[in-house]
Amino acid sequence: GAGVSQSPSNKVTEKGKDVELRCDPISGHTALYWYRQRLGQGLEFLIYFQGNSAPDKSGLPSDRFSAERTGESVSTLTIQRTQQEDSAVYLCASSLAGGANYGYTFGSGTRLTVV
Amino acid sequence: AQRVTQPEKLLSVFKGAPVELKCNYSYSGSPELFWYVQYSRQRLQLLLRHISRESIKGFTADLNKGETSFHLKKPFAQEEDSAMYYCALSISGYSTLTFGKGTMLLVSP
């Protein structure tokens, strides 16, 4: 597609349930990033993929969070046993190679609400 | 660890007035600095990067290493400039961006 696609756009889940968030990057973008934005806060880095490997996953807040990527394509962020503090907008971005200087292209995000 | 600070949550100006969105950073090396913008109901997008020394939509930003600042400026604000602006930093040779909390710019007619 022409842009970064994220699904679902909105997700309401009950506390304790698992959720999967999907990101489809721009074709040819080898780098993919997940960020989280809580209400009133800045963007919080979660994980970075170069191809299907994750050289930096230092931002994952707990072992309930995991992510994978298939080749240079789709990535899935999984949150297990969701908690209310997981409520946020989850943003995915992709870029050419692994350089911030190429500029990130962001998706429209998934708004996750844990009730 | 590196940090980006945007001291103003909200900046409100009148059309035609000068605008300066402040950004300060903490990092001991030579960072790469960026401004991203999110217009209402649109996606976050790159506005400009210091390495390009470019002017986009009338906005400029100069990296001041002495003051560790990268303030975004425009001499005459337009209503269509109203948006959320994020300053971001990348460590040279390292890919991920560290973002500030953002400043909402409101330009009134």
PDB file of C-alpha atoms in Angstrom:
ATOM      1  CA  GLY A   1       0.000   0.000   0.000  1.00  0.00           C
ATOM      2  CA  ALA A   2       0.903   3.646  -0.158  1.00  0.00           C
ATOM      3  CA  GLY A   3       1.270   4.123   3.561  1.00  0.00           C
ATOM      4  CA  VAL A   4       1.732   2.333   6.862  1.00  0.00           C
ATOM      5  CA  SER A   5      -1.426   0.464   7.731  1.00  0.00           C
ATOM      6  CA  GLN A   6      -2.414  -0.457  11.287  1.00  0.00           C
ATOM      7  CA  SER A   7      -5.291  -2.600  12.465  1.00  0.00           C
ATOM      8  CA  PRO A   8      -7.549  -2.481  14.271  1.00  0.00           C
ATOM      9  CA  SER A   9      -7.942   1.288  14.520  1.00  0.00           C
ATOM     10  CA  ASN A  10      -9.717   0.897  17.852  1.00  0.00           C
ATOM     11  CA  LYS A  11      -9.748  -1.966  20.328  1.00  0.00           C
ATOM     12  CA  VAL A  12     -11.625  -2.233  23.580  1.00  0.00           C
ATOM     13  CA  THR A  13     -10.687  -5.227  25.675  1.00  0.00           C
ATOM     14  CA  GLU A  14     -11.317  -6.521  29.140  1.00  0.00           C
ATOM     15  CA  LYS A  15      -8.547  -6.525  31.685  1.00  0.00           C
ATOM     16  CA  GLY A  16      -6.677  -9.817  31.596  1.00  0.00           C
ATOM     17  CA  LYS A  17      -7.364 -10.568  27.942  1.00  0.00           C
ATOM     18  CA  ASP A  18      -4.662 -10.825  25.280  1.00  0.00           C
ATOM     19  CA  VAL A  19      -4.609  -8.470  22.280  1.00  0.00           C
ATOM     20  CA  GLU A  20      -2.780  -8.435  18.968  1.00  0.00           C
ATOM     21  CA  LEU A  21      -2.025  -5.258  17.085  1.00  0.00           C
ATOM     22  CA  ARG A  22      -0.972  -5.377  13.466  1.00  0.00           C
ATOM     23  CA  CYS A  23       1.265  -3.140  11.388  1.00  0.00           C
ATOM     24  CA  ASP A  24       1.770  -3.357   7.633  1.00  0.00           C
ATOM     25  CA  PRO A  25       4.731  -1.149   6.653  1.00  0.00           C
ATOM     26  CA  ILE A  26       5.487   0.543   3.370  1.00  0.00           C
ATOM     27  CA  SER A  27       6.824  -1.937   0.853  1.00  0.00           C
ATOM     28  CA  GLY A  28      10.613  -1.752   0.757  1.00  0.00           C
ATOM     29  CA  HIS A  29      10.969  -0.237   4.217  1.00  0.00           C
ATOM     30  CA  THR A  30      13.300  -2.545   6.065  1.00  0.00           C
ATOM     31  CA  ALA A  31      13.041  -0.769   9.414  1.00  0.00           C
ATOM     32  CA  LEU A  32       9.901  -0.889  11.547  1.00  0.00           C
ATOM     33  CA  TYR A  33       9.208   0.717  14.908  1.00  0.00           C
ATOM     34  CA  TRP A  34       6.545   0.478  17.569  1.00  0.00           C
ATOM     35  CA  TYR A  35       5.783   3.379  19.874  1.00  0.00           C
ATOM     36  CA  ARG A  36       3.174   3.915  22.555  1.00  0.00           C
ATOM     37  CA  GLN A  37       1.477   7.179  23.450  1.00  0.00           C
ATOM     38  CA  ARG A  38      -0.448   7.407  26.672  1.00  0.00           C
ATOM     39  CA  LEU A  39      -2.877  10.241  27.181  1.00  0.00           C
ATOM     40  CA  GLY A  40      -1.017  13.515  27.679  1.00  0.00           C
ATOM     41  CA  GLN A  41       2.359  11.892  27.219  1.00  0.00           C
ATOM     42  CA  GLY A  42       4.968  11.819  24.489  1.00  0.00           C
ATOM     43  CA  LEU A  43       5.780   8.910  22.252  1.00  0.00           C
ATOM     44  CA  GLU A  44       7.395   6.073  24.162  1.00  0.00           C
ATOM     45  CA  PHE A  45       9.679   3.745  22.168  1.00  0.00           C
ATOM     46  CA  LEU A  46       8.849   0.052  22.417  1.00  0.00           C
ATOM     47  CA  ILE A  47      10.787  -1.955  19.821  1.00  0.00           C
ATOM     48  CA  TYR A  48      12.700  -1.608  16.563  1.00  0.00           C
ATOM     49  CA  PHE A  49      12.952  -4.186  13.795  1.00  0.00           C
ATOM     50  CA  GLN A  50      15.533  -4.332  11.043  1.00  0.00           C
ATOM     51  CA  GLY A  51      14.142  -6.935   8.693  1.00  0.00           C
ATOM     52  CA  ASN A  52      12.779  -9.659  10.941  1.00  0.00           C
ATOM     53  CA  SER A  53      15.315  -9.208  13.715  1.00  0.00           C
ATOM     54  CA  ALA A  54      14.891  -6.848  16.649  1.00  0.00           C
ATOM     55  CA  PRO A  55      18.186  -5.160  17.489  1.00  0.00           C
ATOM     56  CA  ASP A  56      16.512  -2.970  20.074  1.00  0.00           C
ATOM     57  CA  LYS A  57      13.597  -4.097  22.196  1.00  0.00           C
ATOM     58  CA  SER A  58      14.664  -2.166  25.253  1.00  0.00           C
ATOM     59  CA  GLY A  59      11.406  -0.228  25.377  1.00  0.00           C
ATOM     60  CA  LEU A  60       9.091  -3.170  25.948  1.00  0.00           C
ATOM     61  CA  PRO A  61       7.686  -2.393  29.407  1.00  0.00           C
ATOM     62  CA  SER A  62       7.268  -5.954  30.647  1.00  0.00           C
ATOM     63  CA  ASP A  63       7.346  -9.574  29.565  1.00  0.00           C
ATOM     64  CA  ARG A  64       3.635  -9.280  28.801  1.00  0.00           C
ATOM     65  CA  PHE A  65       4.663  -7.394  25.675  1.00  0.00           C
ATOM     66  CA  SER A  66       6.144  -9.153  22.659  1.00  0.00           C
ATOM     67  CA  ALA A  67       6.460  -8.440  18.965  1.00  0.00           C
ATOM     68  CA  GLU A  68       7.431 -10.256  15.849  1.00  0.00           C
ATOM     69  CA  ARG A  69       7.910  -9.447  12.225  1.00  0.00           C
ATOM     70  CA  THR A  70       7.712 -11.615   9.145  1.00  0.00           C
ATOM     71  CA  GLY A  71      10.626 -10.811   6.869  1.00  0.00           C
ATOM     72  CA  GLU A  72      10.401  -7.172   5.855  1.00  0.00           C
ATOM     73  CA  SER A  73       6.642  -7.241   6.048  1.00  0.00           C
ATOM     74  CA  VAL A  74       3.915  -7.324   8.644  1.00  0.00           C
ATOM     75  CA  SER A  75       4.623  -6.939  12.340  1.00  0.00           C
ATOM     76  CA  THR A  76       2.420  -7.967  15.243  1.00  0.00           C
ATOM     77  CA  LEU A  77       2.595  -6.503  18.734  1.00  0.00           C
ATOM     78  CA  THR A  78       1.047  -8.789  21.336  1.00  0.00           C
ATOM     79  CA  ILE A  79       0.043  -7.748  24.821  1.00  0.00           C
ATOM     80  CA  GLN A  80      -0.820 -10.582  27.167  1.00  0.00           C
ATOM     81  CA  ARG A  81      -3.016 -10.272  30.249  1.00  0.00           C
ATOM     82  CA  THR A  82      -3.785  -6.643  29.523  1.00  0.00           C
ATOM     83  CA  GLN A  83      -3.860  -4.121  32.347  1.00  0.00           C
ATOM     84  CA  GLN A  84      -5.568  -0.736  32.516  1.00  0.00           C
ATOM     85  CA  GLU A  85      -2.201   1.022  32.296  1.00  0.00           C
ATOM     86  CA  ASP A  86      -1.775  -0.536  28.841  1.00  0.00           C
ATOM     87  CA  SER A  87      -4.481   1.797  27.523  1.00  0.00           C
ATOM     88  CA  ALA A  88      -2.810   4.011  24.941  1.00  0.00           C
ATOM     89  CA  VAL A  89      -2.439   4.704  21.244  1.00  0.00           C
ATOM     90  CA  TYR A  90       0.039   2.273  19.744  1.00  0.00           C
ATOM     91  CA  LEU A  91       1.849   3.736  16.761  1.00  0.00           C
ATOM     92  CA  CYS A  92       3.816   1.892  14.142  1.00  0.00           C
ATOM     93  CA  ALA A  93       6.314   3.534  11.798  1.00  0.00           C
ATOM     94  CA  SER A  94       8.592   2.332   9.049  1.00  0.00           C
ATOM     95  CA  SER A  95      11.618   3.769   7.290  1.00  0.00           C
ATOM     96  CA  LEU A  96      14.148   2.979   4.620  1.00  0.00           C
ATOM     97  CA  ALA A  97      17.078   1.063   6.068  1.00  0.00           C
ATOM     98  CA  GLY A  98      17.684   1.811   9.720  1.00  0.00           C
ATOM     99  CA  GLY A  99      18.246   5.510   9.674  1.00  0.00           C
ATOM    100  CA  ALA A 100      16.190   8.164  11.398  1.00  0.00           C
ATOM    101  CA  ASN A 101      17.499  10.587   8.787  1.00  0.00           C
ATOM    102  CA  TYR A 102      15.303   8.890   6.203  1.00  0.00           C
ATOM    103  CA  GLY A 103      12.316   9.990   8.233  1.00  0.00           C
ATOM    104  CA  TYR A 104       9.740   7.771   9.793  1.00  0.00           C
ATOM    105  CA  THR A 105       6.390   7.189   8.085  1.00  0.00           C
ATOM    106  CA  PHE A 106       3.770   6.635  10.737  1.00  0.00           C
ATOM    107  CA  GLY A 107       0.554   4.698  10.671  1.00  0.00           C
ATOM    108  CA  SER A 108      -2.659   6.115  12.067  1.00  0.00           C
ATOM    109  CA  GLY A 109      -2.323   4.059  15.227  1.00  0.00           C
ATOM    110  CA  THR A 110      -4.407   1.609  17.238  1.00  0.00           C
ATOM    111  CA  ARG A 111      -6.270   3.088  20.185  1.00  0.00           C
ATOM    112  CA  LEU A 112      -6.349   0.416  22.886  1.00  0.00           C
ATOM    113  CA  THR A 113      -8.715   0.758  25.803  1.00  0.00           C
ATOM    114  CA  VAL A 114      -8.546  -1.757  28.614  1.00  0.00           C
ATOM    115  CA  VAL A 115     -11.685  -1.802  30.774  1.00  0.00           C
TER     116      VAL A 115
ATOM    117  CA  ALA B   1      20.137   8.356  28.548  1.00  0.00           C
ATOM    118  CA  GLN B   2      19.093  11.010  26.087  1.00  0.00           C
ATOM    119  CA  ARG B   3      16.093  13.199  26.795  1.00  0.00           C
ATOM    120  CA  VAL B   4      14.018  15.731  24.857  1.00  0.00           C
ATOM    121  CA  THR B   5      12.156  18.482  26.677  1.00  0.00           C
ATOM    122  CA  GLN B   6       9.421  20.642  25.232  1.00  0.00           C
ATOM    123  CA  PRO B   7       8.550  23.035  28.057  1.00  0.00           C
ATOM    124  CA  GLU B   8       5.270  24.310  26.637  1.00  0.00           C
ATOM    125  CA  LYS B   9       2.221  22.076  26.377  1.00  0.00           C
ATOM    126  CA  LEU B  10       0.281  24.787  24.573  1.00  0.00           C
ATOM    127  CA  LEU B  11       1.283  27.845  22.595  1.00  0.00           C
ATOM    128  CA  SER B  12      -1.444  30.178  21.422  1.00  0.00           C
ATOM    129  CA  VAL B  13      -0.722  33.016  18.974  1.00  0.00           C
ATOM    130  CA  PHE B  14      -2.590  35.229  16.543  1.00  0.00           C
ATOM    131  CA  LYS B  15      -2.287  34.883  12.799  1.00  0.00           C
ATOM    132  CA  GLY B  16       0.703  36.814  11.503  1.00  0.00           C
ATOM    133  CA  ALA B  17       2.566  36.701  14.806  1.00  0.00           C
ATOM    134  CA  PRO B  18       6.001  35.082  15.104  1.00  0.00           C
ATOM    135  CA  VAL B  19       6.158  31.594  16.533  1.00  0.00           C
ATOM    136  CA  GLU B  20       8.890  29.823  18.460  1.00  0.00           C
ATOM    137  CA  LEU B  21       8.353  26.286  19.714  1.00  0.00           C
ATOM    138  CA  LYS B  22      11.031  25.402  22.221  1.00  0.00           C
ATOM    139  CA  CYS B  23      12.975  22.155  22.320  1.00  0.00           C
ATOM    140  CA  ASN B  24      15.884  21.308  24.585  1.00  0.00           C
ATOM    141  CA  TYR B  25      17.772  18.058  24.678  1.00  0.00           C
ATOM    142  CA  SER B  26      20.249  16.266  26.873  1.00  0.00           C
ATOM    143  CA  TYR B  27      22.835  14.101  25.206  1.00  0.00           C
ATOM    144  CA  SER B  28      26.592  14.177  25.547  1.00  0.00           C
ATOM    145  CA  GLY B  29      27.386  13.339  21.928  1.00  0.00           C
ATOM    146  CA  SER B  30      26.351  14.811  18.579  1.00  0.00           C
ATOM    147  CA  PRO B  31      22.650  14.186  18.083  1.00  0.00           C
ATOM    148  CA  GLU B  32      20.472  14.368  15.043  1.00  0.00           C
ATOM    149  CA  LEU B  33      17.381  16.480  15.655  1.00  0.00           C
ATOM    150  CA  PHE B  34      13.979  16.445  14.005  1.00  0.00           C
ATOM    151  CA  TRP B  35      10.598  18.104  14.189  1.00  0.00           C
ATOM    152  CA  TYR B  36       7.475  16.038  13.560  1.00  0.00           C
ATOM    153  CA  VAL B  37       3.972  17.474  13.202  1.00  0.00           C
ATOM    154  CA  GLN B  38       0.481  16.055  13.588  1.00  0.00           C
ATOM    155  CA  TYR B  39      -2.376  18.050  12.087  1.00  0.00           C
ATOM    156  CA  SER B  40      -5.919  17.403  13.238  1.00  0.00           C
ATOM    157  CA  ARG B  41      -7.143  13.971  12.154  1.00  0.00           C
ATOM    158  CA  GLN B  42      -3.907  13.279  10.279  1.00  0.00           C
ATOM    159  CA  ARG B  43      -0.927  11.074  10.932  1.00  0.00           C
ATOM    160  CA  LEU B  44       2.281  12.133  12.562  1.00  0.00           C
ATOM    161  CA  GLN B  45       4.686  13.242   9.851  1.00  0.00           C
ATOM    162  CA  LEU B  46       8.207  14.556   9.502  1.00  0.00           C
ATOM    163  CA  LEU B  47       8.394  18.340   9.243  1.00  0.00           C
ATOM    164  CA  LEU B  48      12.111  18.950   9.078  1.00  0.00           C
ATOM    165  CA  ARG B  49      15.500  17.628  10.118  1.00  0.00           C
ATOM    166  CA  HIS B  50      18.484  19.672  11.211  1.00  0.00           C
ATOM    167  CA  ILE B  51      20.915  17.812   8.990  1.00  0.00           C
ATOM    168  CA  SER B  52      19.119  19.089   5.897  1.00  0.00           C
ATOM    169  CA  ARG B  53      19.127  22.714   7.042  1.00  0.00           C
ATOM    170  CA  GLU B  54      15.838  23.106   5.208  1.00  0.00           C
ATOM    171  CA  SER B  55      12.846  25.385   5.532  1.00  0.00           C
ATOM    172  CA  ILE B  56       9.502  23.639   5.306  1.00  0.00           C
ATOM    173  CA  LYS B  57       6.195  25.550   5.217  1.00  0.00           C
ATOM    174  CA  GLY B  58       8.117  28.607   6.386  1.00  0.00           C
ATOM    175  CA  PHE B  59       9.467  26.845   9.471  1.00  0.00           C
ATOM    176  CA  THR B  60      13.161  26.689  10.315  1.00  0.00           C
ATOM    177  CA  ALA B  61      15.092  25.218  13.204  1.00  0.00           C
ATOM    178  CA  ASP B  62      18.703  25.742  14.180  1.00  0.00           C
ATOM    179  CA  LEU B  63      20.682  23.354  16.291  1.00  0.00           C
ATOM    180  CA  ASN B  64      22.449  25.225  19.085  1.00  0.00           C
ATOM    181  CA  LYS B  65      24.895  22.809  20.666  1.00  0.00           C
ATOM    182  CA  GLY B  66      25.972  25.325  23.306  1.00  0.00           C
ATOM    183  CA  GLU B  67      22.424  25.687  24.596  1.00  0.00           C
ATOM    184  CA  THR B  68      21.446  22.119  23.592  1.00  0.00           C
ATOM    185  CA  SER B  69      18.405  23.503  21.853  1.00  0.00           C
ATOM    186  CA  PHE B  70      16.577  23.010  18.555  1.00  0.00           C
ATOM    187  CA  HIS B  71      13.798  25.568  18.619  1.00  0.00           C
ATOM    188  CA  LEU B  72      11.299  25.675  15.751  1.00  0.00           C
ATOM    189  CA  LYS B  73      10.556  29.124  14.367  1.00  0.00           C
ATOM    190  CA  LYS B  74       8.273  30.791  11.877  1.00  0.00           C
ATOM    191  CA  PRO B  75       8.146  34.558  11.352  1.00  0.00           C
ATOM    192  CA  PHE B  76       4.423  34.789  10.514  1.00  0.00           C
ATOM    193  CA  ALA B  77       2.070  32.114  11.794  1.00  0.00           C
ATOM    194  CA  GLN B  78      -0.862  30.921   9.689  1.00  0.00           C
ATOM    195  CA  GLU B  79      -4.086  29.309  10.893  1.00  0.00           C
ATOM    196  CA  GLU B  80      -3.178  26.115   9.049  1.00  0.00           C
ATOM    197  CA  ASP B  81      -0.081  25.812  11.235  1.00  0.00           C
ATOM    198  CA  SER B  82      -2.311  24.807  14.139  1.00  0.00           C
ATOM    199  CA  ALA B  83      -1.160  21.305  15.078  1.00  0.00           C
ATOM    200  CA  MET B  84       0.755  19.232  17.593  1.00  0.00           C
ATOM    201  CA  TYR B  85       4.516  19.551  17.198  1.00  0.00           C
ATOM    202  CA  TYR B  86       7.027  17.007  18.481  1.00  0.00           C
ATOM    203  CA  CYS B  87      10.763  17.453  18.753  1.00  0.00           C
ATOM    204  CA  ALA B  88      12.792  14.243  18.389  1.00  0.00           C
ATOM    205  CA  LEU B  89      16.398  13.162  18.763  1.00  0.00           C
ATOM    206  CA  SER B  90      18.429  10.354  17.277  1.00  0.00           C
ATOM    207  CA  ILE B  91      21.882   9.310  18.412  1.00  0.00           C
ATOM    208  CA  SER B  92      24.269   9.412  15.479  1.00  0.00           C
ATOM    209  CA  GLY B  93      24.531   5.988  13.927  1.00  0.00           C
ATOM    210  CA  TYR B  94      21.633   4.710  16.009  1.00  0.00           C
ATOM    211  CA  SER B  95      18.224   4.465  14.567  1.00  0.00           C
ATOM    212  CA  THR B  96      15.484   5.011  17.081  1.00  0.00           C
ATOM    213  CA  LEU B  97      14.015   8.403  17.858  1.00  0.00           C
ATOM    214  CA  THR B  98      13.439   9.821  21.316  1.00  0.00           C
ATOM    215  CA  PHE B  99      10.455  12.176  21.297  1.00  0.00           C
ATOM    216  CA  GLY B 100       9.457  15.068  23.483  1.00  0.00           C
ATOM    217  CA  LYS B 101       5.951  15.295  24.905  1.00  0.00           C
ATOM    218  CA  GLY B 102       4.852  17.728  22.238  1.00  0.00           C
ATOM    219  CA  THR B 103       3.553  21.285  22.037  1.00  0.00           C
ATOM    220  CA  MET B 104       0.106  22.151  20.758  1.00  0.00           C
ATOM    221  CA  LEU B 105       0.219  25.267  18.579  1.00  0.00           C
ATOM    222  CA  LEU B 106      -3.041  27.164  18.165  1.00  0.00           C
ATOM    223  CA  VAL B 107      -3.133  30.000  15.672  1.00  0.00           C
ATOM    224  CA  SER B 108      -6.182  32.223  16.004  1.00  0.00           C
ATOM    225  CA  PRO B 109      -7.537  34.516  13.247  1.00  0.00           C
TER     226      PRO B 109
END
